[in-house]
């Protein structure tokens, strides 16, 4: 039973993620993703 619940939660999260990816991604979110890769990029983006 517990594994069925985990599978259902995993599938629903996956579907939600797919839906989000299909939509246009806001610039701020892209900057946030860049920041995760390199904090320096966020600092330079803010400085501009």
Short mmCIF file of C-alpha atoms in Angstrom, two decimals:
data_model
loop_
_atom_site.label_atom_id
_atom_site.label_comp_id
_atom_site.label_asym_id
_atom_site.label_seq_id
_atom_site.Cartn_x
_atom_site.Cartn_y
_atom_site.Cartn_z
CA UNK A 1 0.00 0.00 0.00
CA UNK A 2 2.74 2.45 0.97
CA UNK A 3 4.66 1.86 -2.27
CA UNK A 4 1.46 2.49 -4.27
CA UNK A 5 1.07 5.85 -2.54
CA UNK A 6 4.71 6.77 -3.23
CA UNK A 7 4.27 5.78 -6.89
CA UNK A 8 1.11 7.88 -7.19
CA UNK A 9 2.80 10.90 -5.58
CA UNK A 10 5.82 10.47 -7.86
CA UNK A 11 3.62 10.29 -10.98
CA UNK A 12 1.57 13.34 -10.00
CA UNK A 13 4.72 15.37 -9.29
CA UNK A 14 6.19 14.23 -12.61
CA UNK A 15 3.03 15.25 -14.50
CA UNK A 16 3.02 18.63 -12.77
CA UNK A 17 6.68 19.15 -13.63
CA UNK A 18 6.05 18.26 -17.30
CA UNK A 19 3.17 20.74 -17.37
CA UNK A 20 5.33 23.50 -15.88
CA UNK A 21 8.15 22.86 -18.37
CA UNK A 22 5.74 23.19 -21.31
CA UNK A 23 4.81 26.71 -20.22
CA UNK A 24 7.02 29.74 -20.92
CA UNK A 25 9.64 30.11 -18.20
CA UNK A 26 9.81 33.55 -16.55
CA UNK A 27 13.15 35.38 -16.82
CA UNK A 28 13.45 35.61 -13.04
CA UNK A 29 13.20 31.83 -12.77
CA UNK A 30 15.87 31.40 -15.45
CA UNK A 31 18.11 33.78 -13.50
CA UNK A 32 17.44 31.71 -10.38
CA UNK A 33 18.49 28.54 -12.22
CA UNK A 34 21.64 30.28 -13.46
CA UNK A 35 22.33 31.32 -9.87
CA UNK A 36 22.18 27.70 -8.77
CA UNK A 37 24.94 26.94 -11.26
CA UNK A 38 27.00 30.00 -10.37
CA UNK A 39 26.31 32.62 -7.70
CA UNK A 40 28.56 35.07 -9.58
CA UNK A 41 26.14 35.16 -12.51
CA UNK A 42 23.33 36.38 -10.23
CA UNK A 43 25.54 39.13 -8.81
CA UNK A 44 26.49 40.35 -12.29
CA UNK A 45 22.86 40.18 -13.46
CA UNK A 46 21.78 42.31 -10.49
CA UNK A 47 24.65 44.76 -11.10
CA UNK A 48 23.43 45.33 -14.67
#
